[in-house]
CSV table of C-alpha atoms in Angstrom, one decimal:
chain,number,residue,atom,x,y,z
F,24,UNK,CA,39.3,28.2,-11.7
F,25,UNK,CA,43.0,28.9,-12.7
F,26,UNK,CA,44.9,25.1,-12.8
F,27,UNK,CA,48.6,24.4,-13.5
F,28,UNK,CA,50.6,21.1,-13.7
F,29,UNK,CA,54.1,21.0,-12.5
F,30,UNK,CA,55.6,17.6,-13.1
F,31,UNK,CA,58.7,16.0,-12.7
F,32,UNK,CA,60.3,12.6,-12.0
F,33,UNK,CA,60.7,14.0,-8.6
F,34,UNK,CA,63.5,12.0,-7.5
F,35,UNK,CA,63.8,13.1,-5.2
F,36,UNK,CA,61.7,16.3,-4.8
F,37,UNK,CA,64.0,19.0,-3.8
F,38,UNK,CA,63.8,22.2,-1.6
F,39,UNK,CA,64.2,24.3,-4.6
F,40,UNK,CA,60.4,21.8,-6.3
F,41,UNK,CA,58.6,22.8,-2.9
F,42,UNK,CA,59.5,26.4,-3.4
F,43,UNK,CA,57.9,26.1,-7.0
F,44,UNK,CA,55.1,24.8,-5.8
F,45,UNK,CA,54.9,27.1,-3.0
F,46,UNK,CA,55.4,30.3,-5.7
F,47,UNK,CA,52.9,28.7,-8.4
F,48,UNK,CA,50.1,27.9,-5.3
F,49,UNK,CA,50.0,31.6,-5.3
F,50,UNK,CA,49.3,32.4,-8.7
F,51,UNK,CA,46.8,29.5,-9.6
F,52,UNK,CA,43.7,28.3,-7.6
F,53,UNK,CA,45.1,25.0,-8.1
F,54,UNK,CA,48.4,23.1,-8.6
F,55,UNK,CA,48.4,19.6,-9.6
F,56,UNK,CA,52.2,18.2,-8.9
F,57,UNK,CA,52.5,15.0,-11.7
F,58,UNK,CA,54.6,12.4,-11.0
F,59,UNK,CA,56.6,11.0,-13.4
F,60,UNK,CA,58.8,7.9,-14.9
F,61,UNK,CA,61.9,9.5,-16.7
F,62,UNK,CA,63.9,6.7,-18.5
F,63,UNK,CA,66.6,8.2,-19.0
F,64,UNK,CA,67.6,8.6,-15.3
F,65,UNK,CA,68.3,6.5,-13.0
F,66,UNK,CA,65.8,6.1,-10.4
F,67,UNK,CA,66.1,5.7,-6.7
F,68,UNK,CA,62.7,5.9,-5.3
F,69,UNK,CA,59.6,4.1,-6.9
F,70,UNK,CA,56.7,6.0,-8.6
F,71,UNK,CA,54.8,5.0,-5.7
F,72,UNK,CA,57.4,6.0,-3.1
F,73,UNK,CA,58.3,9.2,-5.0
F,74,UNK,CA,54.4,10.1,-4.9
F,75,UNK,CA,54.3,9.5,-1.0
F,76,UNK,CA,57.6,11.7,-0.2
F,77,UNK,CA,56.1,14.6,-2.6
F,78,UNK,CA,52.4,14.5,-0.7
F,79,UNK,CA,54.4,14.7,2.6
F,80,UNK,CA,57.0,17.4,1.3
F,81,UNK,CA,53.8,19.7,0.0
F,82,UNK,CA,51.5,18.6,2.5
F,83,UNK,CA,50.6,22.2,3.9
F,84,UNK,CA,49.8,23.3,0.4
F,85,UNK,CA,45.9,23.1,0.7
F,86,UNK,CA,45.6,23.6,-3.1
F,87,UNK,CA,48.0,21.4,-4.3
F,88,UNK,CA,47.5,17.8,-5.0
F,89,UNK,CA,49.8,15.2,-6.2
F,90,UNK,CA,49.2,12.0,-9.4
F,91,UNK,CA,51.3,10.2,-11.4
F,92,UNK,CA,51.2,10.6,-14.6
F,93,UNK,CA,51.6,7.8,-17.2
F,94,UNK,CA,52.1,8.8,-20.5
F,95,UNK,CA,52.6,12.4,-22.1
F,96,UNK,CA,52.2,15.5,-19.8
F,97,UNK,CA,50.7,17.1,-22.8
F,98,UNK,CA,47.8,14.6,-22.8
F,99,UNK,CA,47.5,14.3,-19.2
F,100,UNK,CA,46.7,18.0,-19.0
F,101,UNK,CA,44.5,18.3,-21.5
F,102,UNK,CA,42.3,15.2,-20.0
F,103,UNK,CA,41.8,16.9,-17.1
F,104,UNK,CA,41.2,20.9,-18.0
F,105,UNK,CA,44.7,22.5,-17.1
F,106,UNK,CA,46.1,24.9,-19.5
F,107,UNK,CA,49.5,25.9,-17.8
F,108,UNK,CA,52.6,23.7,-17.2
F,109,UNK,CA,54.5,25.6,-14.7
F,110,UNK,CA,58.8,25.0,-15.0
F,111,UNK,CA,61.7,26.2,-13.0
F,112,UNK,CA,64.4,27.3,-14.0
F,113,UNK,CA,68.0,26.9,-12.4
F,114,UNK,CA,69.9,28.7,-15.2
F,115,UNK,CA,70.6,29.3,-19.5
F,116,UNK,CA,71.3,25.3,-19.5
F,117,UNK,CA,67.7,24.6,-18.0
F,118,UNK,CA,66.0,27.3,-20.0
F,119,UNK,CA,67.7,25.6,-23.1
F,120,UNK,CA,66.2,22.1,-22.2
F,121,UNK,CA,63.1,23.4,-21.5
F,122,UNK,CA,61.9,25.6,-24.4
F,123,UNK,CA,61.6,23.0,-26.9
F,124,UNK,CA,59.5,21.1,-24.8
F,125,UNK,CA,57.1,24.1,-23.6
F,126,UNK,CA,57.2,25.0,-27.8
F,127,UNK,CA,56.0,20.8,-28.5
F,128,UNK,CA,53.5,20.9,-25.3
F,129,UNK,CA,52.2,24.2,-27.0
F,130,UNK,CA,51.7,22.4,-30.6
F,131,UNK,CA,50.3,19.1,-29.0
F,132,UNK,CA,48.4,20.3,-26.4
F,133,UNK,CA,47.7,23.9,-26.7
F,134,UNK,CA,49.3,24.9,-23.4
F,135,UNK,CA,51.0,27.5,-22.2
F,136,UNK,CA,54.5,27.4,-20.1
F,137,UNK,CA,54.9,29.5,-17.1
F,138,UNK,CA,58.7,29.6,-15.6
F,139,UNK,CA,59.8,30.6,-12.7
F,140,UNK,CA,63.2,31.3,-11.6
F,141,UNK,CA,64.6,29.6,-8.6
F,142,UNK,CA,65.8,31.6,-5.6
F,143,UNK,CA,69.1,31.9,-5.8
F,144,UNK,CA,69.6,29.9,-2.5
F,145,UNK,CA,68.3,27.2,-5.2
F,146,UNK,CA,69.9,27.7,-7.8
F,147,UNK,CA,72.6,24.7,-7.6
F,148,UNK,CA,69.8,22.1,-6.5
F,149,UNK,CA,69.5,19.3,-8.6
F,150,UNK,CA,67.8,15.7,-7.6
F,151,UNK,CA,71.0,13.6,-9.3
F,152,UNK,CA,73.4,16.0,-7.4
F,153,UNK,CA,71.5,15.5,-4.1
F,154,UNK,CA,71.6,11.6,-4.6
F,155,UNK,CA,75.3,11.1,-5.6
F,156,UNK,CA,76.0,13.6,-2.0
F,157,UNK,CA,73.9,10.9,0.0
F,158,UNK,CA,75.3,8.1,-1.7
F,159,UNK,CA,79.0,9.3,-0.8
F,160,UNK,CA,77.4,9.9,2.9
F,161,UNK,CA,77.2,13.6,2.9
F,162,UNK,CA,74.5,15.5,4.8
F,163,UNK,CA,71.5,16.1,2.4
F,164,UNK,CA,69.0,17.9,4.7
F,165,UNK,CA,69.9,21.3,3.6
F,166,UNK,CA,68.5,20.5,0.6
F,167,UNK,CA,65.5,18.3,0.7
F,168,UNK,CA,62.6,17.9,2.8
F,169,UNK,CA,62.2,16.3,5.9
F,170,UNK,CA,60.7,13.2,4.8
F,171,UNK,CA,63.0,13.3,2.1
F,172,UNK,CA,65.8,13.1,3.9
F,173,UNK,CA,65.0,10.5,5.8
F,174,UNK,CA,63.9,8.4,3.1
F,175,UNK,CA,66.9,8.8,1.5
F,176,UNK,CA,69.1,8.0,4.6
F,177,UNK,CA,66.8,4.6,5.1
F,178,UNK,CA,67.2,3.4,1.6
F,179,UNK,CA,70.6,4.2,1.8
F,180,UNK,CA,71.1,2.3,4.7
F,181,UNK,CA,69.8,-1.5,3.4
């Protein structure tokens, strides 16, 4: 059975992750979505809460689940038998960001890198853009799931 990891901070997961997801589901028999901490960005959803709003954003996905993931992706797909971390791509900027990373997860963990290109409906998502539009109180549902937006529009909102 084919398995890929796609993870991310996820924060929050955008329309442009779910189509990802959606795409890789039909290559792979199975697509784990990891969860992760990034400290270098600011978060505004918990690991917990940012696992809960990608289960319900991918929830028609029959072969996809959803972890957190605690330490290096690298590791983390090796422990459990995947052999492909799947990546989109927005543009040159993301491909530049993410080559050296596929190149160390390929000397640390023997994996390979899939990429896909976002739609270009998708191209100019990005989670920090999506949270500074809610935060000035613009309209966000365009770009994130249902239970996305709402969460965003509650925790906005205390």
């Amino acid at each position: 059975m084919k398995k890929a990891l796609f993870p991310g901070s996820f924060d929050p997961i955008t329309n442009g992750h779910v189509d990802i997801i959606e795409r890789a589901s039909e290559i792979f028999d199975e697509i784990v979505v990891g969860v992760a901490n990034n400290t270098s960005k600011n978060g505004m959803f918990s690991l917990a809460e940012r696992e809960a709003l990608v289960k319900a954003s991918v929830a028609s996905q029959t072969n996809v689940s959803v972890v957190t993931i605690n330490g290096l992706t690298a590791e983390y797909a090796q422990d459990h038998g995947i052999q492909t971390i799947i990546r989109g791509l927005r543009n040159a900027q993301d491909f530049m960001y993410e080559e050296p990373i596929a190149q160390m997860n390929t000397v640390i963990g023997d994996l390979d890198t899939m990429f896909l290109l976002a739609k270009p409906q998708n191209t100019m998502l990005a989670s920090s853009m999506i949270k500074e539009v809610a935060q000035a109180g613009g309209d966000v549902t365009e770009f994130v799931p249902a239970p996305v937006a709402k969460a965003m529009q509650q925790k906005l909102m205390r």
